[in-house]
Amino acid sequence: MAELTKQQADRLAVTSEMNLRYAYFQADIEFSASGIEREVFRRTPVLDFTFCLLLAAQHVKASEEGTISFTENDMTIKIEPAGETEMSGDRRLAVVRSWDPRVGECTMSELIQGVALFAESGMADILARYPAFEQNPTRSKLEQLRAAL
């Protein structure tokens, strides 16, 4: 994860959600699903990606399409119910990337587990490096979204 400037670090507890989503905490993010190759998104804003993942997972849980978008370009990843529910009751999902015709897949439980892990580990890494993030209201908002999974 890219280090913050001194000015960013000094304002971390009070900076806006928009600043946190788009100007802080850029990192290389790996993404994968069954049937598609693992991808690495370079220097992606971690908190914006986290918000997109959490909101997409909520939509998919409600049997709607969830979309992950990127701030720096017009690429999208759509996650949508697909096929039949497995014997275990776990719903199958399609993972459709706007730049590649190949469709990946996962189950609802795999999606929820992966999103929760990404959100938890990302925030834990930020808090370990920058304890002032604990005081920012955006952290609480992300925690509430993660807890709602």
Short mmCIF file of C-alpha atoms in Angstrom, two decimals:
data_model
loop_
_atom_site.label_atom_id
_atom_site.label_comp_id
_atom_site.label_asym_id
_atom_site.label_seq_id
_atom_site.Cartn_x
_atom_site.Cartn_y
_atom_site.Cartn_z
CA MET A 1 0.00 0.00 0.00
CA ALA A 2 1.33 3.42 -0.90
CA GLU A 3 2.35 5.53 2.08
CA LEU A 4 0.37 8.66 2.88
CA THR A 5 1.92 12.09 2.71
CA LYS A 6 2.44 13.83 6.06
CA GLN A 7 -0.49 16.14 5.31
CA GLN A 8 -2.79 13.19 4.53
CA ALA A 9 -1.73 11.36 7.68
CA ASP A 10 -2.28 14.48 9.80
CA ARG A 11 -5.85 14.85 8.49
CA LEU A 12 -6.76 11.16 8.50
CA ALA A 13 -9.17 11.33 11.45
CA VAL A 14 -11.20 14.16 9.90
CA THR A 15 -10.85 13.91 6.12
CA SER A 16 -14.00 13.28 4.10
CA GLU A 17 -15.26 9.95 2.85
CA MET A 18 -14.68 11.13 -0.71
CA ASN A 19 -11.02 11.92 0.02
CA LEU A 20 -10.56 8.54 1.69
CA ARG A 21 -12.20 6.72 -1.20
CA TYR A 22 -10.28 8.38 -4.00
CA ALA A 23 -7.07 9.98 -2.70
CA TYR A 24 -5.85 7.68 0.09
CA PHE A 25 -4.56 4.12 0.39
CA GLN A 26 -3.77 3.02 -3.14
CA ALA A 27 -2.55 -0.55 -3.56
CA ASP A 28 -2.33 -3.38 -6.05
CA ILE A 29 -5.50 -5.46 -5.66
CA GLU A 30 -5.83 -9.06 -6.80
CA PHE A 31 -9.18 -10.34 -8.05
CA SER A 32 -10.15 -13.82 -9.14
CA ALA A 33 -13.10 -16.13 -9.67
CA SER A 34 -13.45 -19.65 -10.99
CA GLY A 35 -13.15 -19.77 -14.78
CA ILE A 36 -11.21 -16.53 -15.22
CA GLU A 37 -7.57 -15.70 -14.72
CA ARG A 38 -6.41 -13.86 -11.61
CA GLU A 39 -6.00 -10.15 -12.28
CA VAL A 40 -4.07 -7.46 -10.50
CA PHE A 41 -5.47 -3.93 -10.53
CA ARG A 42 -2.51 -1.61 -10.03
CA ARG A 43 -2.63 1.37 -7.65
CA THR A 44 -6.34 1.05 -6.97
CA PRO A 45 -7.94 3.06 -4.15
CA VAL A 46 -8.48 0.37 -1.50
CA LEU A 47 -11.36 1.98 0.38
CA ASP A 48 -13.32 2.77 -2.79
CA PHE A 49 -12.88 -0.82 -3.96
CA THR A 50 -13.98 -2.00 -0.49
CA PHE A 51 -17.14 0.13 -0.64
CA CYS A 52 -17.92 -1.20 -4.14
CA LEU A 53 -17.40 -4.82 -3.03
CA LEU A 54 -19.57 -4.44 0.07
CA LEU A 55 -22.38 -2.72 -1.82
CA ALA A 56 -22.23 -5.23 -4.69
CA ALA A 57 -22.46 -8.11 -2.20
CA GLN A 58 -25.53 -6.52 -0.59
CA HIS A 59 -27.23 -6.22 -3.99
CA VAL A 60 -26.43 -9.82 -4.88
CA LYS A 61 -27.78 -11.02 -1.52
CA ALA A 62 -31.04 -9.27 -2.48
CA SER A 63 -31.07 -11.24 -5.79
CA GLU A 64 -30.03 -8.18 -7.75
CA GLU A 65 -26.99 -7.45 -9.91
CA GLY A 66 -24.01 -6.02 -8.02
CA THR A 67 -21.50 -3.81 -9.79
CA ILE A 68 -17.90 -3.00 -8.94
CA SER A 69 -16.64 0.08 -10.74
CA PHE A 70 -13.24 1.72 -10.89
CA THR A 71 -12.55 5.39 -10.25
CA GLU A 72 -9.75 5.67 -12.78
CA ASN A 73 -11.52 4.15 -15.81
CA ASP A 74 -14.86 2.86 -17.08
CA MET A 75 -14.24 -0.85 -16.42
CA THR A 76 -16.86 -2.72 -14.39
CA ILE A 77 -17.27 -6.12 -12.82
CA LYS A 78 -20.86 -7.31 -12.58
CA ILE A 79 -21.86 -10.09 -10.20
CA GLU A 80 -25.29 -11.56 -10.77
CA PRO A 81 -27.35 -14.61 -9.87
CA ALA A 82 -26.82 -17.35 -12.46
CA GLY A 83 -27.95 -20.90 -12.90
CA GLU A 84 -29.52 -23.01 -10.25
CA THR A 85 -29.05 -23.04 -6.53
CA GLU A 86 -26.77 -25.85 -5.37
CA MET A 87 -28.02 -28.73 -3.26
CA SER A 88 -26.52 -27.00 -0.22
CA GLY A 89 -28.77 -24.00 -0.89
CA ASP A 90 -25.81 -21.88 -1.99
CA ARG A 91 -26.70 -19.71 -4.99
CA ARG A 92 -24.42 -19.73 -8.09
CA LEU A 93 -23.22 -16.34 -9.32
CA ALA A 94 -21.77 -15.12 -12.62
CA VAL A 95 -18.79 -12.73 -12.60
CA VAL A 96 -18.84 -10.62 -15.78
CA ARG A 97 -15.98 -8.22 -16.54
CA SER A 98 -16.63 -5.44 -19.05
CA TRP A 99 -13.27 -5.94 -20.77
CA ASP A 100 -13.32 -9.74 -21.22
CA PRO A 101 -16.00 -11.98 -22.74
CA ARG A 102 -15.11 -14.89 -20.43
CA VAL A 103 -17.50 -15.26 -17.52
CA GLY A 104 -16.31 -16.40 -14.13
CA GLU A 105 -18.37 -17.91 -11.38
CA CYS A 106 -18.56 -18.34 -7.65
CA THR A 107 -21.15 -19.13 -5.02
CA MET A 108 -22.86 -16.66 -2.76
CA SER A 109 -20.95 -17.98 0.25
CA GLU A 110 -17.62 -17.62 -1.59
CA LEU A 111 -18.51 -14.03 -2.51
CA ILE A 112 -19.54 -13.08 1.02
CA GLN A 113 -16.48 -14.76 2.54
CA GLY A 114 -14.10 -13.10 0.06
CA VAL A 115 -15.64 -9.65 0.43
CA ALA A 116 -15.63 -9.87 4.25
CA LEU A 117 -12.00 -11.01 4.28
CA PHE A 118 -10.93 -8.24 1.90
CA ALA A 119 -12.73 -5.57 3.96
CA GLU A 120 -11.42 -6.85 7.28
CA SER A 121 -7.82 -7.29 6.19
CA GLY A 122 -7.73 -3.97 4.33
CA MET A 123 -9.00 -2.01 7.31
CA ALA A 124 -6.75 -3.91 9.71
CA ASP A 125 -3.72 -3.06 7.56
CA ILE A 126 -4.69 0.61 7.44
CA LEU A 127 -5.28 0.73 11.22
CA ALA A 128 -1.94 -0.95 11.90
CA ARG A 129 -0.15 1.69 9.84
CA TYR A 130 -2.35 4.67 10.70
CA PRO A 131 -4.17 4.37 14.06
CA ALA A 132 -5.88 7.76 13.47
CA PHE A 133 -8.10 6.02 10.90
CA GLU A 134 -10.00 4.56 13.88
CA GLN A 135 -11.46 8.03 14.55
CA ASN A 136 -12.71 8.68 11.03
CA PRO A 137 -16.49 8.14 10.61
CA THR A 138 -15.88 6.42 7.27
CA ARG A 139 -14.25 3.51 9.10
CA SER A 140 -17.43 3.01 11.15
CA LYS A 141 -19.53 3.14 7.98
CA LEU A 142 -17.39 0.45 6.37
CA GLU A 143 -17.60 -1.69 9.53
CA GLN A 144 -21.40 -1.43 9.49
CA LEU A 145 -21.55 -2.44 5.83
CA ARG A 146 -19.25 -5.41 6.51
CA ALA A 147 -21.28 -6.46 9.55
CA ALA A 148 -24.45 -6.42 7.41
CA LEU A 149 -23.08 -9.17 5.18
#
